[in-house]
Tab-separated table of C-alpha atoms in Angstrom:
chain	number	residue	atom	x	y	z
O	1	UNK	CA	11.283	-18.970	-14.156
O	2	UNK	CA	8.444	-16.721	-15.187
O	3	UNK	CA	8.424	-13.589	-17.363
O	4	UNK	CA	7.865	-11.376	-14.386
O	5	UNK	CA	10.826	-12.955	-12.530
O	6	UNK	CA	13.282	-12.444	-15.329
O	7	UNK	CA	12.041	-8.855	-15.776
O	8	UNK	CA	12.667	-8.161	-12.093
O	9	UNK	CA	16.176	-9.696	-12.207
O	10	UNK	CA	16.956	-7.750	-15.344
O	11	UNK	CA	15.904	-4.422	-13.618
O	12	UNK	CA	17.915	-5.337	-10.556
O	13	UNK	CA	21.090	-6.062	-12.518
O	14	UNK	CA	20.726	-2.950	-14.668
O	15	UNK	CA	20.288	-0.820	-11.552
O	16	UNK	CA	23.522	-2.231	-10.092
O	17	UNK	CA	25.261	-1.545	-13.457
O	18	UNK	CA	24.245	2.069	-13.635
O	19	UNK	CA	24.488	2.821	-9.910
O	20	UNK	CA	27.886	1.340	-9.004
O	21	UNK	CA	29.960	1.365	-12.151
O	22	UNK	CA	31.433	3.988	-14.388
O	23	UNK	CA	28.941	5.165	-17.030
O	24	UNK	CA	29.541	4.521	-20.681
O	25	UNK	CA	27.527	4.300	-23.899
O	26	UNK	CA	26.899	0.562	-23.372
O	27	UNK	CA	24.247	1.316	-20.639
O	28	UNK	CA	22.070	2.932	-23.311
O	29	UNK	CA	21.753	-0.269	-25.301
O	30	UNK	CA	19.300	-2.051	-22.918
O	31	UNK	CA	17.193	1.115	-22.750
O	32	UNK	CA	17.135	1.199	-26.587
O	33	UNK	CA	15.908	-2.388	-26.625
O	34	UNK	CA	13.113	-2.002	-24.100
O	35	UNK	CA	11.983	1.197	-25.770
O	36	UNK	CA	11.682	-0.586	-29.076
O	37	UNK	CA	9.674	-3.272	-27.277
O	38	UNK	CA	7.305	-0.591	-25.856
O	39	UNK	CA	7.406	1.769	-28.828
O	40	UNK	CA	3.693	2.314	-28.753
O	41	UNK	CA	3.894	3.799	-25.220
O	42	UNK	CA	7.128	5.912	-25.557
O	43	UNK	CA	5.250	9.227	-24.994
O	44	UNK	CA	3.526	8.017	-21.848
O	45	UNK	CA	6.783	6.514	-20.553
O	46	UNK	CA	8.662	9.828	-20.816
O	47	UNK	CA	5.649	11.654	-19.432
O	48	UNK	CA	5.801	9.507	-16.309
O	49	UNK	CA	9.498	9.995	-16.148
O	50	UNK	CA	9.003	13.796	-16.403
O	51	UNK	CA	6.720	13.905	-13.348
O	52	UNK	CA	9.089	11.636	-11.331
O	53	UNK	CA	11.809	14.098	-11.984
O	54	UNK	CA	10.197	16.661	-9.756
O	55	UNK	CA	11.262	14.501	-6.796
O	56	UNK	CA	14.674	13.777	-8.286
O	57	UNK	CA	15.423	17.466	-8.793
O	58	UNK	CA	14.725	18.230	-5.097
O	59	UNK	CA	17.341	15.520	-4.203
O	60	UNK	CA	19.835	16.817	-6.745
O	61	UNK	CA	19.565	20.362	-5.470
O	62	UNK	CA	20.745	19.290	-2.058
O	63	UNK	CA	23.852	17.640	-3.648
O	64	UNK	CA	24.361	20.528	-5.983
O	65	UNK	CA	25.481	22.888	-3.195
O	66	UNK	CA	28.199	20.450	-2.205
O	67	UNK	CA	29.435	19.051	-5.504
O	68	UNK	CA	28.123	20.118	-8.959
O	69	UNK	CA	29.680	17.130	-10.786
O	70	UNK	CA	28.165	14.630	-8.384
O	71	UNK	CA	24.811	16.225	-8.641
O	72	UNK	CA	24.801	16.014	-12.465
O	73	UNK	CA	25.991	12.382	-12.262
O	74	UNK	CA	23.291	11.512	-9.728
O	75	UNK	CA	20.607	13.061	-11.993
O	76	UNK	CA	21.799	11.117	-15.042
O	77	UNK	CA	22.137	7.775	-13.111
O	78	UNK	CA	18.749	8.101	-11.463
O	79	UNK	CA	17.078	8.921	-14.763
O	80	UNK	CA	18.656	5.974	-16.520
O	81	UNK	CA	17.456	3.536	-13.878
O	82	UNK	CA	13.964	5.036	-13.805
O	83	UNK	CA	13.568	5.158	-17.604
O	84	UNK	CA	14.686	1.510	-17.888
O	85	UNK	CA	12.433	0.329	-14.992
O	86	UNK	CA	9.374	2.261	-16.162
O	87	UNK	CA	9.800	0.998	-19.696
O	88	UNK	CA	10.278	-2.559	-18.563
O	89	UNK	CA	7.228	-2.675	-16.275
O	90	UNK	CA	5.016	-0.091	-17.997
O	91	UNK	CA	2.304	-2.599	-18.979
O	92	UNK	CA	2.722	-4.616	-15.782
O	93	UNK	CA	0.675	-4.179	-12.689
O	94	UNK	CA	2.141	-4.124	-9.196
O	95	UNK	CA	0.970	-7.690	-8.703
O	96	UNK	CA	3.464	-8.831	-11.373
O	97	UNK	CA	6.271	-7.962	-8.922
O	98	UNK	CA	4.607	-10.173	-6.291
O	99	UNK	CA	4.319	-12.951	-8.846
O	100	UNK	CA	7.997	-12.488	-9.630
O	101	UNK	CA	9.004	-12.728	-5.981
O	102	UNK	CA	6.972	-15.892	-5.616
O	103	UNK	CA	8.577	-17.389	-8.712
O	104	UNK	CA	12.026	-16.572	-7.262
O	105	UNK	CA	11.155	-18.514	-4.091
O	106	UNK	CA	11.140	-15.608	-1.730
O	107	UNK	CA	9.665	-16.450	1.718
O	108	UNK	CA	5.865	-16.850	1.535
O	109	UNK	CA	5.263	-14.281	4.320
O	110	UNK	CA	7.242	-11.669	2.489
O	111	UNK	CA	5.362	-12.324	-0.762
O	112	UNK	CA	2.109	-12.100	1.218
O	113	UNK	CA	3.082	-8.726	2.736
O	114	UNK	CA	3.912	-7.383	-0.720
O	115	UNK	CA	0.562	-8.616	-2.090
O	116	UNK	CA	-1.606	-7.171	0.588
O	117	UNK	CA	0.353	-3.857	0.535
O	118	UNK	CA	-0.188	-3.497	-3.198
O	119	UNK	CA	-3.830	-4.521	-2.840
O	120	UNK	CA	-4.360	-1.843	-0.161
O	121	UNK	CA	-2.584	0.891	-2.188
O	122	UNK	CA	-4.688	-0.077	-5.242
O	123	UNK	CA	-7.863	0.270	-3.110
O	124	UNK	CA	-6.792	3.702	-1.644
O	125	UNK	CA	-5.903	5.039	-5.116
O	126	UNK	CA	-9.363	4.091	-6.447
O	127	UNK	CA	-11.029	5.755	-3.405
O	128	UNK	CA	-8.841	8.848	-3.864
O	129	UNK	CA	-9.872	9.051	-7.454
O	130	UNK	CA	-13.565	8.778	-6.557
O	131	UNK	CA	-13.105	11.582	-3.898
O	132	UNK	CA	-11.357	13.781	-6.507
O	133	UNK	CA	-14.175	13.299	-8.992
O	134	UNK	CA	-16.717	13.997	-6.290
O	135	UNK	CA	-15.035	17.349	-5.327
O	136	UNK	CA	-14.831	18.344	-8.989
O	137	UNK	CA	-18.571	17.564	-9.480
O	138	UNK	CA	-19.320	19.862	-6.536
O	139	UNK	CA	-17.331	22.780	-8.085
O	140	UNK	CA	-14.466	22.649	-5.604
O	141	UNK	CA	-11.345	24.619	-6.537
O	142	UNK	CA	-8.105	24.450	-4.657
O	143	UNK	CA	-6.582	27.721	-3.445
O	144	UNK	CA	-4.787	29.099	-0.301
O	145	UNK	CA	-7.956	29.585	1.769
O	146	UNK	CA	-8.588	27.916	5.146
O	147	UNK	CA	-11.557	25.983	3.629
O	148	UNK	CA	-9.209	24.290	1.133
O	149	UNK	CA	-6.765	23.228	3.869
O	150	UNK	CA	-9.689	21.870	5.964
O	151	UNK	CA	-11.073	19.987	2.948
O	152	UNK	CA	-7.672	18.334	2.250
O	153	UNK	CA	-7.193	17.592	5.943
O	154	UNK	CA	-10.609	15.880	6.039
O	155	UNK	CA	-9.889	13.901	2.882
O	156	UNK	CA	-6.515	12.591	4.154
O	157	UNK	CA	-8.034	11.767	7.550
O	158	UNK	CA	-10.844	9.805	5.886
O	159	UNK	CA	-8.357	7.963	3.663
O	160	UNK	CA	-6.293	7.024	6.746
O	161	UNK	CA	-9.400	5.784	8.528
O	162	UNK	CA	-10.528	3.804	5.506
O	163	UNK	CA	-7.006	2.302	5.182
O	164	UNK	CA	-7.187	0.977	8.713
O	165	UNK	CA	-10.739	-0.339	8.185
O	166	UNK	CA	-9.787	-1.987	4.921
O	167	UNK	CA	-6.777	-3.697	6.464
O	168	UNK	CA	-9.004	-5.096	9.269
O	169	UNK	CA	-11.573	-6.225	6.764
O	170	UNK	CA	-8.766	-7.969	4.686
O	171	UNK	CA	-7.545	-9.706	7.820
O	172	UNK	CA	-10.897	-11.070	8.807
O	173	UNK	CA	-11.660	-12.121	5.243
O	174	UNK	CA	-8.401	-14.029	4.897
O	175	UNK	CA	-8.762	-15.689	8.275
O	176	UNK	CA	-12.254	-16.814	7.334
O	177	UNK	CA	-10.852	-18.401	4.174
O	178	UNK	CA	-8.239	-20.319	6.185
O	179	UNK	CA	-5.257	-18.275	4.964
O	180	UNK	CA	-1.892	-19.424	6.312
O	181	UNK	CA	0.961	-17.215	5.064
O	182	UNK	CA	1.080	-18.461	1.486
O	183	UNK	CA	-0.693	-17.022	-1.582
O	184	UNK	CA	-1.088	-19.197	-4.652
O	185	UNK	CA	-0.889	-17.634	-8.132
O	186	UNK	CA	-2.111	-18.793	-11.503
O	187	UNK	CA	0.315	-19.670	-14.232
O	188	UNK	CA	2.139	-16.760	-15.747
O	189	UNK	CA	2.925	-15.924	-19.395
O	190	UNK	CA	5.873	-17.367	-21.152
O	191	UNK	CA	9.195	-15.606	-21.532
O	192	UNK	CA	9.480	-13.898	-24.928
O	193	UNK	CA	12.551	-13.566	-27.130
O	194	UNK	CA	13.032	-9.895	-26.343
O	195	UNK	CA	12.816	-10.583	-22.627
O	196	UNK	CA	15.630	-13.155	-22.912
O	197	UNK	CA	17.703	-10.905	-25.210
O	198	UNK	CA	17.357	-7.987	-22.803
O	199	UNK	CA	18.346	-10.143	-19.861
O	200	UNK	CA	21.469	-11.534	-21.534
O	201	UNK	CA	22.427	-8.061	-22.861
O	202	UNK	CA	22.411	-6.602	-19.399
O	203	UNK	CA	24.400	-9.633	-18.002
O	204	UNK	CA	27.001	-9.320	-20.756
O	205	UNK	CA	27.438	-5.653	-20.280
O	206	UNK	CA	27.685	-6.049	-16.530
O	207	UNK	CA	30.306	-8.835	-16.876
O	208	UNK	CA	32.295	-6.674	-19.422
O	209	UNK	CA	32.363	-3.656	-16.999
O	210	UNK	CA	33.385	-5.880	-14.067
O	211	UNK	CA	36.115	-7.538	-16.161
O	212	UNK	CA	37.475	-4.116	-17.277
O	213	UNK	CA	37.422	-2.841	-13.705
O	214	UNK	CA	39.495	-5.756	-12.257
O	215	UNK	CA	41.718	-6.427	-15.236
C-alpha cells in the first residue's frame, strides 16, 4: 500500500466517523495530529477552509429555517471533515488521489477517468489564470455593466470550447500511443510514521465509537 492510498483511506474513515456518529472530543485528536504534521501551512489551510465556508453557509441557511440545532451540527461536522481532508492532502496534487485509487486496485477504467478529468481541470485552471492576467493587463475592471457580462460570457464560452478541443486532443494523443484503459504510475513515496499513527488513531477511535454504540 502506498502513502497516497493510506491517506485516502484515513480521510474516508474519518469522514464516516464525523458524519454518522455522535460527536465527541475524540474526533479532534486526528485533526490535531495532522495539523502538527502540516504546522508550516496552518495559515494557508485555514484560509482555504474559510473560503470553502461560503458554500457551506449557503447550505446551512436552508437547514436553519427548518431546524436550528441540525444546522449548527451540519456546520460543525462539515468543517471538521473539510479541515481534516484539506490538512491531510494540502501538499498533495490531485494526481495523488488517482495514484491512491490505482494502489487500492480500483478498476483501471475508473482510474483512467479520474486521471484524465484531473488533467483536464488542471489545464483549464491554467488557461483561466492566463485569461485573468490578460484582462488585468488590459485594465479590465469588473462591474455591473453589460460589457462586463459580455466579457464573462465570452470567457466561459471560450473555456467550454477549449475544454472540448482539449478532450479531443487527449483522445487522439492517447490512441496514437496505443492506450488501452490502464495508466501506469511510477513508484510512490514510502509511508511515514505519522501517516501510520494517524491511520491507526482514526481506526481506534472509530472502533471505540462503534463499540459504545452497540454495547
